[in-house]
Amino acid sequence: MADAAFLALTVITIGSAIAALELRSLIYGSIALMGTLGGIAGFFFLLDSPFVALFQLAVYVGSIAVLILFTVMLVKRELIFKKIEDKRRKFAGIGLMLVVMVTLGAVFLDSGIKTITTDEPPVDFRDIGTDFVTYYWPALILMGLILAGSVTGALVLAKREDVENDQRTS
Amino acid sequence: MTSELVDFTLVSVALLGIGIYGLAVKRNFIRMLFAVEIIINAANLNLVAFGRFLPHSGGQTLALFSIAIAAAEVAVGLSLIIVAYRMYQNIDIADFRSLKG
């Protein structure tokens, strides 16, 4: 049963990742990116990590994907549908992608990873919560500060309208 | 669970390859951000998969940190896109020459 679910999730995740980069419209591309992020959340469910899966759904599919969609909508209509890429560079990029996939795939298939199986029960999400407040608490506080700083910085950056005319190219 | 660790790592390798392709080929700022997101998700998948098969809560904890930091990165990246678009009226990174140091 898990195998069929795994294959379906693989097709959805990889297919929508390619679609996110290759679809002509940026809006459909962002919706396809939501498919990839949702597919990864599905993998987390398969890996018995429902806490991370729900976090992924809430943060990525719920907020980041919507943020991306709104940013895309702020861009001029012709830019949303314009594909900017070089043919020769595209072939080089496909070659690079295949080299990375084949090399890393061969390394993984040749390593001892294939023999790793587990009968252990999944990690309880209470353990993760305990880890957060005991072992990782300085990192948790730092992460909160980074999030607050970056969101404030993003708001300040996006709010600025004092761009000089000579800074514009067109 | 019938899927093995190697299956999950191969999916994450495929996602990493697609992300590298996007970063190498695309010149559209927003599509490059998509590619970065795909690469980060490939890394998260690896973290959780290894955390499941070598039973330890560290994999999931690190994945949670990674997702939160990626959220911050996307917020700043998108606001940079808005500022750059306001300055250049374009989202082609080749146009953002004056951002070079």
PDB file of C-alpha atoms in Angstrom:
ATOM      1  CA  MET A   1       0.000   0.000   0.000  1.00  0.00           C
ATOM      2  CA  ALA A   2       2.762   2.397   0.943  1.00  0.00           C
ATOM      3  CA  ASP A   3       4.514   1.577  -2.301  1.00  0.00           C
ATOM      4  CA  ALA A   4       1.616   2.766  -4.447  1.00  0.00           C
ATOM      5  CA  ALA A   5       1.335   5.900  -2.304  1.00  0.00           C
ATOM      6  CA  PHE A   6       5.098   6.424  -2.611  1.00  0.00           C
ATOM      7  CA  LEU A   7       5.022   6.130  -6.402  1.00  0.00           C
ATOM      8  CA  ALA A   8       2.026   8.465  -6.683  1.00  0.00           C
ATOM      9  CA  LEU A   9       3.719  11.030  -4.435  1.00  0.00           C
ATOM     10  CA  THR A  10       6.957  10.728  -6.422  1.00  0.00           C
ATOM     11  CA  VAL A  11       5.138  11.417  -9.687  1.00  0.00           C
ATOM     12  CA  ILE A  12       3.233  14.381  -8.183  1.00  0.00           C
ATOM     13  CA  THR A  13       6.318  15.888  -6.517  1.00  0.00           C
ATOM     14  CA  ILE A  14       8.792  15.552  -9.382  1.00  0.00           C
ATOM     15  CA  GLY A  15       6.200  16.327 -12.071  1.00  0.00           C
ATOM     16  CA  SER A  16       5.045  19.505 -10.394  1.00  0.00           C
ATOM     17  CA  ALA A  17       8.668  20.547  -9.653  1.00  0.00           C
ATOM     18  CA  ILE A  18       9.392  20.365 -13.393  1.00  0.00           C
ATOM     19  CA  ALA A  19       6.094  22.134 -14.148  1.00  0.00           C
ATOM     20  CA  ALA A  20       6.916  24.910 -11.649  1.00  0.00           C
ATOM     21  CA  LEU A  21      10.083  25.710 -13.598  1.00  0.00           C
ATOM     22  CA  GLU A  22       8.834  25.043 -17.112  1.00  0.00           C
ATOM     23  CA  LEU A  23       5.215  26.270 -17.306  1.00  0.00           C
ATOM     24  CA  ARG A  24       4.953  29.442 -19.335  1.00  0.00           C
ATOM     25  CA  SER A  25       2.782  31.279 -16.824  1.00  0.00           C
ATOM     26  CA  LEU A  26       4.349  32.171 -13.488  1.00  0.00           C
ATOM     27  CA  ILE A  27       0.956  31.892 -11.787  1.00  0.00           C
ATOM     28  CA  TYR A  28       0.476  28.273 -12.878  1.00  0.00           C
ATOM     29  CA  GLY A  29       4.148  27.763 -11.985  1.00  0.00           C
ATOM     30  CA  SER A  30       3.496  28.902  -8.411  1.00  0.00           C
ATOM     31  CA  ILE A  31       0.469  26.619  -8.178  1.00  0.00           C
ATOM     32  CA  ALA A  32       2.655  23.735  -9.407  1.00  0.00           C
ATOM     33  CA  LEU A  33       5.221  24.650  -6.724  1.00  0.00           C
ATOM     34  CA  MET A  34       2.442  24.200  -4.154  1.00  0.00           C
ATOM     35  CA  GLY A  35       2.027  20.664  -5.572  1.00  0.00           C
ATOM     36  CA  THR A  36       5.727  19.960  -4.968  1.00  0.00           C
ATOM     37  CA  LEU A  37       5.608  21.296  -1.416  1.00  0.00           C
ATOM     38  CA  GLY A  38       2.407  19.334  -0.715  1.00  0.00           C
ATOM     39  CA  GLY A  39       4.011  16.197  -2.162  1.00  0.00           C
ATOM     40  CA  ILE A  40       6.983  16.611   0.193  1.00  0.00           C
ATOM     41  CA  ALA A  41       4.482  16.899   3.075  1.00  0.00           C
ATOM     42  CA  GLY A  42       3.001  13.596   1.864  1.00  0.00           C
ATOM     43  CA  PHE A  43       6.474  12.016   2.021  1.00  0.00           C
ATOM     44  CA  PHE A  44       6.766  13.251   5.608  1.00  0.00           C
ATOM     45  CA  PHE A  45       3.476  11.479   6.409  1.00  0.00           C
ATOM     46  CA  LEU A  46       4.877   8.287   4.831  1.00  0.00           C
ATOM     47  CA  LEU A  47       7.964   8.677   7.024  1.00  0.00           C
ATOM     48  CA  ASP A  48       5.753   8.695  10.154  1.00  0.00           C
ATOM     49  CA  SER A  49       6.515  12.360  10.854  1.00  0.00           C
ATOM     50  CA  PRO A  50       3.045  13.953  10.971  1.00  0.00           C
ATOM     51  CA  PHE A  51       4.284  16.908  13.021  1.00  0.00           C
ATOM     52  CA  VAL A  52       6.809  17.987  10.366  1.00  0.00           C
ATOM     53  CA  ALA A  53       4.265  17.249   7.626  1.00  0.00           C
ATOM     54  CA  LEU A  54       1.656  19.538   9.183  1.00  0.00           C
ATOM     55  CA  PHE A  55       4.318  22.200   9.814  1.00  0.00           C
ATOM     56  CA  GLN A  56       5.307  21.940   6.151  1.00  0.00           C
ATOM     57  CA  LEU A  57       1.673  22.279   5.050  1.00  0.00           C
ATOM     58  CA  ALA A  58       1.068  25.254   7.336  1.00  0.00           C
ATOM     59  CA  VAL A  59       4.281  27.142   6.575  1.00  0.00           C
ATOM     60  CA  TYR A  60       4.995  26.274   2.935  1.00  0.00           C
ATOM     61  CA  VAL A  61       1.639  25.535   1.312  1.00  0.00           C
ATOM     62  CA  GLY A  62      -0.309  27.809   3.634  1.00  0.00           C
ATOM     63  CA  SER A  63       1.833  30.919   3.728  1.00  0.00           C
ATOM     64  CA  ILE A  64       4.926  30.880   1.509  1.00  0.00           C
ATOM     65  CA  ALA A  65       3.116  29.645  -1.606  1.00  0.00           C
ATOM     66  CA  VAL A  66       0.386  32.268  -1.142  1.00  0.00           C
ATOM     67  CA  LEU A  67       3.067  34.948  -0.599  1.00  0.00           C
ATOM     68  CA  ILE A  68       4.773  33.872  -3.843  1.00  0.00           C
ATOM     69  CA  LEU A  69       1.438  33.926  -5.673  1.00  0.00           C
ATOM     70  CA  PHE A  70       0.732  37.488  -4.518  1.00  0.00           C
ATOM     71  CA  THR A  71       4.245  38.632  -5.477  1.00  0.00           C
ATOM     72  CA  VAL A  72       3.760  37.130  -8.934  1.00  0.00           C
ATOM     73  CA  MET A  73       0.478  38.999  -9.259  1.00  0.00           C
ATOM     74  CA  LEU A  74       2.264  42.288  -8.428  1.00  0.00           C
ATOM     75  CA  VAL A  75       4.424  41.864 -11.531  1.00  0.00           C
ATOM     76  CA  LYS A  76       3.323  43.230 -14.909  1.00  0.00           C
ATOM     77  CA  ARG A  77       1.131  40.910 -16.947  1.00  0.00           C
ATOM     78  CA  GLU A  78       3.545  40.507 -19.883  1.00  0.00           C
ATOM     79  CA  LEU A  79       6.398  39.574 -17.520  1.00  0.00           C
ATOM     80  CA  ILE A  80       4.285  36.793 -16.008  1.00  0.00           C
ATOM     81  CA  PHE A  81       4.010  35.092 -19.400  1.00  0.00           C
ATOM     82  CA  LYS A  82       7.481  35.954 -20.737  1.00  0.00           C
ATOM     83  CA  LYS A  83      10.017  33.129 -20.585  1.00  0.00           C
ATOM     84  CA  ILE A  84      13.566  34.456 -20.262  1.00  0.00           C
ATOM     85  CA  GLU A  85      16.121  31.788 -21.109  1.00  0.00           C
ATOM     86  CA  ASP A  86      18.923  30.931 -23.491  1.00  0.00           C
ATOM     87  CA  LYS A  87      18.645  27.774 -25.691  1.00  0.00           C
ATOM     88  CA  ARG A  88      22.323  26.794 -25.361  1.00  0.00           C
ATOM     89  CA  ARG A  89      22.272  27.460 -21.660  1.00  0.00           C
ATOM     90  CA  LYS A  90      19.192  25.271 -21.371  1.00  0.00           C
ATOM     91  CA  PHE A  91      20.957  22.276 -22.923  1.00  0.00           C
ATOM     92  CA  ALA A  92      23.970  22.879 -20.663  1.00  0.00           C
ATOM     93  CA  GLY A  93      21.588  23.038 -17.673  1.00  0.00           C
ATOM     94  CA  ILE A  94      19.917  19.755 -18.648  1.00  0.00           C
ATOM     95  CA  GLY A  95      23.383  18.173 -18.969  1.00  0.00           C
ATOM     96  CA  LEU A  96      24.386  19.489 -15.537  1.00  0.00           C
ATOM     97  CA  MET A  97      21.145  18.177 -14.046  1.00  0.00           C
ATOM     98  CA  LEU A  98      21.673  14.707 -15.525  1.00  0.00           C
ATOM     99  CA  VAL A  99      25.309  14.630 -14.335  1.00  0.00           C
ATOM    100  CA  VAL A 100      24.236  15.546 -10.785  1.00  0.00           C
ATOM    101  CA  MET A 101      21.392  13.013 -10.780  1.00  0.00           C
ATOM    102  CA  VAL A 102      23.442  10.137 -12.229  1.00  0.00           C
ATOM    103  CA  THR A 103      26.533  10.798 -10.094  1.00  0.00           C
ATOM    104  CA  LEU A 104      24.747  11.243  -6.780  1.00  0.00           C
ATOM    105  CA  GLY A 105      22.267   8.452  -7.612  1.00  0.00           C
ATOM    106  CA  ALA A 106      25.148   6.055  -8.375  1.00  0.00           C
ATOM    107  CA  VAL A 107      26.893   7.053  -5.131  1.00  0.00           C
ATOM    108  CA  PHE A 108      23.732   6.377  -3.099  1.00  0.00           C
ATOM    109  CA  LEU A 109      22.928   3.113  -4.898  1.00  0.00           C
ATOM    110  CA  ASP A 110      26.520   1.917  -4.418  1.00  0.00           C
ATOM    111  CA  SER A 111      26.665   2.838  -0.732  1.00  0.00           C
ATOM    112  CA  GLY A 112      25.404   0.903   2.257  1.00  0.00           C
ATOM    113  CA  ILE A 113      22.187   2.934   2.350  1.00  0.00           C
ATOM    114  CA  LYS A 114      20.376   0.163   0.451  1.00  0.00           C
ATOM    115  CA  THR A 115      20.740  -2.209   3.384  1.00  0.00           C
ATOM    116  CA  ILE A 116      19.325   0.210   5.980  1.00  0.00           C
ATOM    117  CA  THR A 117      15.879  -0.856   7.154  1.00  0.00           C
ATOM    118  CA  THR A 118      14.106  -0.178  10.403  1.00  0.00           C
ATOM    119  CA  ASP A 119      11.624  -1.915  12.664  1.00  0.00           C
ATOM    120  CA  GLU A 120      11.869   0.782  15.316  1.00  0.00           C
ATOM    121  CA  PRO A 121       8.703   2.674  16.252  1.00  0.00           C
ATOM    122  CA  PRO A 122       8.527   6.210  14.869  1.00  0.00           C
ATOM    123  CA  VAL A 123       9.816   9.097  16.982  1.00  0.00           C
ATOM    124  CA  ASP A 124       7.066  10.496  19.202  1.00  0.00           C
ATOM    125  CA  PHE A 125       6.330  14.162  18.564  1.00  0.00           C
ATOM    126  CA  ARG A 126       6.477  14.745  22.327  1.00  0.00           C
ATOM    127  CA  ASP A 127      10.202  13.926  22.123  1.00  0.00           C
ATOM    128  CA  ILE A 128      10.614  16.656  19.508  1.00  0.00           C
ATOM    129  CA  GLY A 129       8.847  19.148  21.768  1.00  0.00           C
ATOM    130  CA  THR A 130      11.043  18.101  24.682  1.00  0.00           C
ATOM    131  CA  ASP A 131      14.162  18.486  22.509  1.00  0.00           C
ATOM    132  CA  PHE A 132      13.057  21.970  21.509  1.00  0.00           C
ATOM    133  CA  VAL A 133      12.681  23.265  25.074  1.00  0.00           C
ATOM    134  CA  THR A 134      15.624  21.425  26.652  1.00  0.00           C
ATOM    135  CA  TYR A 135      18.490  20.789  24.263  1.00  0.00           C
ATOM    136  CA  TYR A 136      17.766  23.232  21.426  1.00  0.00           C
ATOM    137  CA  TRP A 137      16.281  26.190  23.349  1.00  0.00           C
ATOM    138  CA  PRO A 138      19.053  28.702  22.465  1.00  0.00           C
ATOM    139  CA  ALA A 139      18.601  27.808  18.782  1.00  0.00           C
ATOM    140  CA  LEU A 140      14.827  28.164  19.158  1.00  0.00           C
ATOM    141  CA  ILE A 141      15.178  31.683  20.605  1.00  0.00           C
ATOM    142  CA  LEU A 142      17.692  32.605  17.897  1.00  0.00           C
ATOM    143  CA  MET A 143      15.309  31.301  15.239  1.00  0.00           C
ATOM    144  CA  GLY A 144      12.507  33.431  16.656  1.00  0.00           C
ATOM    145  CA  LEU A 145      14.753  36.515  16.542  1.00  0.00           C
ATOM    146  CA  ILE A 146      15.841  35.730  12.970  1.00  0.00           C
ATOM    147  CA  LEU A 147      12.217  35.302  11.865  1.00  0.00           C
ATOM    148  CA  ALA A 148      11.146  38.541  13.535  1.00  0.00           C
ATOM    149  CA  GLY A 149      14.145  40.410  12.061  1.00  0.00           C
ATOM    150  CA  SER A 150      13.671  39.054   8.569  1.00  0.00           C
ATOM    151  CA  VAL A 151       9.933  39.740   8.473  1.00  0.00           C
ATOM    152  CA  THR A 152      10.493  43.298   9.762  1.00  0.00           C
ATOM    153  CA  GLY A 153      13.305  43.771   7.213  1.00  0.00           C
ATOM    154  CA  ALA A 154      11.125  42.436   4.427  1.00  0.00           C
ATOM    155  CA  LEU A 155       8.323  44.830   5.370  1.00  0.00           C
ATOM    156  CA  VAL A 156      10.714  47.812   5.493  1.00  0.00           C
ATOM    157  CA  LEU A 157      12.265  46.845   2.140  1.00  0.00           C
ATOM    158  CA  ALA A 158       8.929  46.399   0.398  1.00  0.00           C
ATOM    159  CA  LYS A 159       7.529  49.627   1.854  1.00  0.00           C
ATOM    160  CA  ARG A 160      10.348  51.914   0.580  1.00  0.00           C
ATOM    161  CA  GLU A 161       9.316  54.107  -2.283  1.00  0.00           C
ATOM    162  CA  ASP A 162      12.173  56.606  -2.310  1.00  0.00           C
ATOM    163  CA  VAL A 163      13.800  55.190  -5.440  1.00  0.00           C
ATOM    164  CA  GLU A 164      15.541  57.945  -7.393  1.00  0.00           C
ATOM    165  CA  ASN A 165      14.660  58.388 -11.029  1.00  0.00           C
ATOM    166  CA  ASP A 166      18.276  57.997 -12.158  1.00  0.00           C
ATOM    167  CA  GLN A 167      18.325  54.545 -10.575  1.00  0.00           C
ATOM    168  CA  ARG A 168      15.664  53.371 -12.973  1.00  0.00           C
ATOM    169  CA  THR A 169      16.885  51.846 -16.203  1.00  0.00           C
ATOM    170  CA  SER A 170      13.725  52.459 -18.182  1.00  0.00           C
TER     171      SER A 170
ATOM    172  CA  MET B   1       6.514   0.998   5.883  1.00  0.00           C
ATOM    173  CA  THR B   2       7.619  -0.773   2.715  1.00  0.00           C
ATOM    174  CA  SER B   3       9.633   2.047   1.105  1.00  0.00           C
ATOM    175  CA  GLU B   4      13.348   1.998   1.842  1.00  0.00           C
ATOM    176  CA  LEU B   5      15.682   4.822   2.765  1.00  0.00           C
ATOM    177  CA  VAL B   6      17.321   4.669  -0.656  1.00  0.00           C
ATOM    178  CA  ASP B   7      13.960   5.413  -2.350  1.00  0.00           C
ATOM    179  CA  PHE B   8      13.592   8.663  -0.436  1.00  0.00           C
ATOM    180  CA  THR B   9      17.205   9.674  -1.089  1.00  0.00           C
ATOM    181  CA  LEU B  10      16.746   9.048  -4.819  1.00  0.00           C
ATOM    182  CA  VAL B  11      13.663  11.283  -4.874  1.00  0.00           C
ATOM    183  CA  SER B  12      15.638  13.985  -3.083  1.00  0.00           C
ATOM    184  CA  VAL B  13      18.520  13.598  -5.585  1.00  0.00           C
ATOM    185  CA  ALA B  14      16.017  14.066  -8.423  1.00  0.00           C
ATOM    186  CA  LEU B  15      14.628  17.206  -6.761  1.00  0.00           C
ATOM    187  CA  LEU B  16      18.171  18.516  -6.191  1.00  0.00           C
ATOM    188  CA  GLY B  17      18.960  17.992  -9.891  1.00  0.00           C
ATOM    189  CA  ILE B  18      15.801  19.842 -10.963  1.00  0.00           C
ATOM    190  CA  GLY B  19      16.644  22.699  -8.590  1.00  0.00           C
ATOM    191  CA  ILE B  20      20.202  22.976  -9.933  1.00  0.00           C
ATOM    192  CA  TYR B  21      18.799  23.002 -13.482  1.00  0.00           C
ATOM    193  CA  GLY B  22      16.456  25.859 -12.518  1.00  0.00           C
ATOM    194  CA  LEU B  23      19.258  27.874 -10.941  1.00  0.00           C
ATOM    195  CA  ALA B  24      21.584  27.333 -13.925  1.00  0.00           C
ATOM    196  CA  VAL B  25      19.114  27.988 -16.737  1.00  0.00           C
ATOM    197  CA  LYS B  26      16.465  30.439 -15.577  1.00  0.00           C
ATOM    198  CA  ARG B  27      17.093  34.173 -15.473  1.00  0.00           C
ATOM    199  CA  ASN B  28      13.712  35.006 -14.032  1.00  0.00           C
ATOM    200  CA  PHE B  29      14.207  36.058 -10.385  1.00  0.00           C
ATOM    201  CA  ILE B  30      10.962  34.393  -9.232  1.00  0.00           C
ATOM    202  CA  ARG B  31      11.710  31.098 -10.980  1.00  0.00           C
ATOM    203  CA  MET B  32      15.177  31.053  -9.389  1.00  0.00           C
ATOM    204  CA  LEU B  33      13.470  31.411  -6.005  1.00  0.00           C
ATOM    205  CA  PHE B  34      11.283  28.400  -6.941  1.00  0.00           C
ATOM    206  CA  ALA B  35      14.465  26.422  -7.678  1.00  0.00           C
ATOM    207  CA  VAL B  36      15.964  27.370  -4.285  1.00  0.00           C
ATOM    208  CA  GLU B  37      12.757  26.223  -2.572  1.00  0.00           C
ATOM    209  CA  ILE B  38      12.898  22.876  -4.389  1.00  0.00           C
ATOM    210  CA  ILE B  39      16.528  22.349  -3.275  1.00  0.00           C
ATOM    211  CA  ILE B  40      15.697  23.212   0.360  1.00  0.00           C
ATOM    212  CA  ASN B  41      12.794  20.747   0.281  1.00  0.00           C
ATOM    213  CA  ALA B  42      15.060  18.031  -1.106  1.00  0.00           C
ATOM    214  CA  ALA B  43      17.391  18.607   1.862  1.00  0.00           C
ATOM    215  CA  ASN B  44      14.464  18.500   4.326  1.00  0.00           C
ATOM    216  CA  LEU B  45      13.251  15.217   2.844  1.00  0.00           C
ATOM    217  CA  ASN B  46      16.719  13.734   3.390  1.00  0.00           C
ATOM    218  CA  LEU B  47      16.831  14.985   6.983  1.00  0.00           C
ATOM    219  CA  VAL B  48      13.464  13.445   7.879  1.00  0.00           C
ATOM    220  CA  ALA B  49      14.187  10.194   6.006  1.00  0.00           C
ATOM    221  CA  PHE B  50      17.526   9.667   7.768  1.00  0.00           C
ATOM    222  CA  GLY B  51      15.915  10.642  11.071  1.00  0.00           C
ATOM    223  CA  ARG B  52      13.286   7.929  10.540  1.00  0.00           C
ATOM    224  CA  PHE B  53      15.625   5.119   9.524  1.00  0.00           C
ATOM    225  CA  LEU B  54      18.356   5.826  12.085  1.00  0.00           C
ATOM    226  CA  PRO B  55      15.729   6.406  14.773  1.00  0.00           C
ATOM    227  CA  HIS B  56      16.521   9.768  16.280  1.00  0.00           C
ATOM    228  CA  SER B  57      14.440  12.884  16.816  1.00  0.00           C
ATOM    229  CA  GLY B  58      17.280  15.123  15.534  1.00  0.00           C
ATOM    230  CA  GLY B  59      16.284  14.727  11.877  1.00  0.00           C
ATOM    231  CA  GLN B  60      12.775  16.050  12.425  1.00  0.00           C
ATOM    232  CA  THR B  61      13.974  18.843  14.727  1.00  0.00           C
ATOM    233  CA  LEU B  62      16.516  20.049  12.168  1.00  0.00           C
ATOM    234  CA  ALA B  63      13.890  19.847   9.412  1.00  0.00           C
ATOM    235  CA  LEU B  64      11.582  22.070  11.483  1.00  0.00           C
ATOM    236  CA  PHE B  65      14.393  24.620  11.950  1.00  0.00           C
ATOM    237  CA  SER B  66      15.176  24.451   8.240  1.00  0.00           C
ATOM    238  CA  ILE B  67      11.523  25.061   7.235  1.00  0.00           C
ATOM    239  CA  ALA B  68      11.295  28.089   9.562  1.00  0.00           C
ATOM    240  CA  ILE B  69      14.540  29.622   8.279  1.00  0.00           C
ATOM    241  CA  ALA B  70      13.433  28.973   4.679  1.00  0.00           C
ATOM    242  CA  ALA B  71      10.247  30.910   5.450  1.00  0.00           C
ATOM    243  CA  ALA B  72      12.356  33.887   6.559  1.00  0.00           C
ATOM    244  CA  GLU B  73      14.529  33.590   3.445  1.00  0.00           C
ATOM    245  CA  VAL B  74      11.503  33.559   1.139  1.00  0.00           C
ATOM    246  CA  ALA B  75      10.004  36.631   2.835  1.00  0.00           C
ATOM    247  CA  VAL B  76      13.236  38.606   2.327  1.00  0.00           C
ATOM    248  CA  GLY B  77      13.686  37.228  -1.216  1.00  0.00           C
ATOM    249  CA  LEU B  78      10.183  38.230  -2.258  1.00  0.00           C
ATOM    250  CA  SER B  79      10.555  41.726  -0.834  1.00  0.00           C
ATOM    251  CA  LEU B  80      13.867  42.049  -2.727  1.00  0.00           C
ATOM    252  CA  ILE B  81      12.021  41.016  -5.890  1.00  0.00           C
ATOM    253  CA  ILE B  82       9.423  43.733  -5.260  1.00  0.00           C
ATOM    254  CA  VAL B  83      12.120  46.399  -4.682  1.00  0.00           C
ATOM    255  CA  ALA B  84      14.131  45.302  -7.740  1.00  0.00           C
ATOM    256  CA  TYR B  85      10.989  45.221  -9.870  1.00  0.00           C
ATOM    257  CA  ARG B  86      10.116  48.739  -8.693  1.00  0.00           C
ATOM    258  CA  MET B  87      13.598  49.960  -9.676  1.00  0.00           C
ATOM    259  CA  TYR B  88      14.024  48.166 -13.015  1.00  0.00           C
ATOM    260  CA  GLN B  89      10.438  47.363 -14.059  1.00  0.00           C
ATOM    261  CA  ASN B  90      11.694  43.852 -14.844  1.00  0.00           C
ATOM    262  CA  ILE B  91      12.402  40.533 -13.111  1.00  0.00           C
ATOM    263  CA  ASP B  92      15.290  39.435 -15.353  1.00  0.00           C
ATOM    264  CA  ILE B  93      18.390  39.089 -13.148  1.00  0.00           C
ATOM    265  CA  ALA B  94      20.598  40.133 -16.077  1.00  0.00           C
ATOM    266  CA  ASP B  95      19.033  43.587 -15.717  1.00  0.00           C
ATOM    267  CA  PHE B  96      19.994  43.907 -12.069  1.00  0.00           C
ATOM    268  CA  ARG B  97      23.571  44.882 -12.924  1.00  0.00           C
ATOM    269  CA  SER B  98      23.799  47.785 -10.500  1.00  0.00           C
ATOM    270  CA  LEU B  99      23.265  45.317  -7.626  1.00  0.00           C
ATOM    271  CA  LYS B 100      26.809  44.028  -8.262  1.00  0.00           C
ATOM    272  CA  GLY B 101      29.170  45.097  -5.496  1.00  0.00           C
TER     273      GLY B 101
END
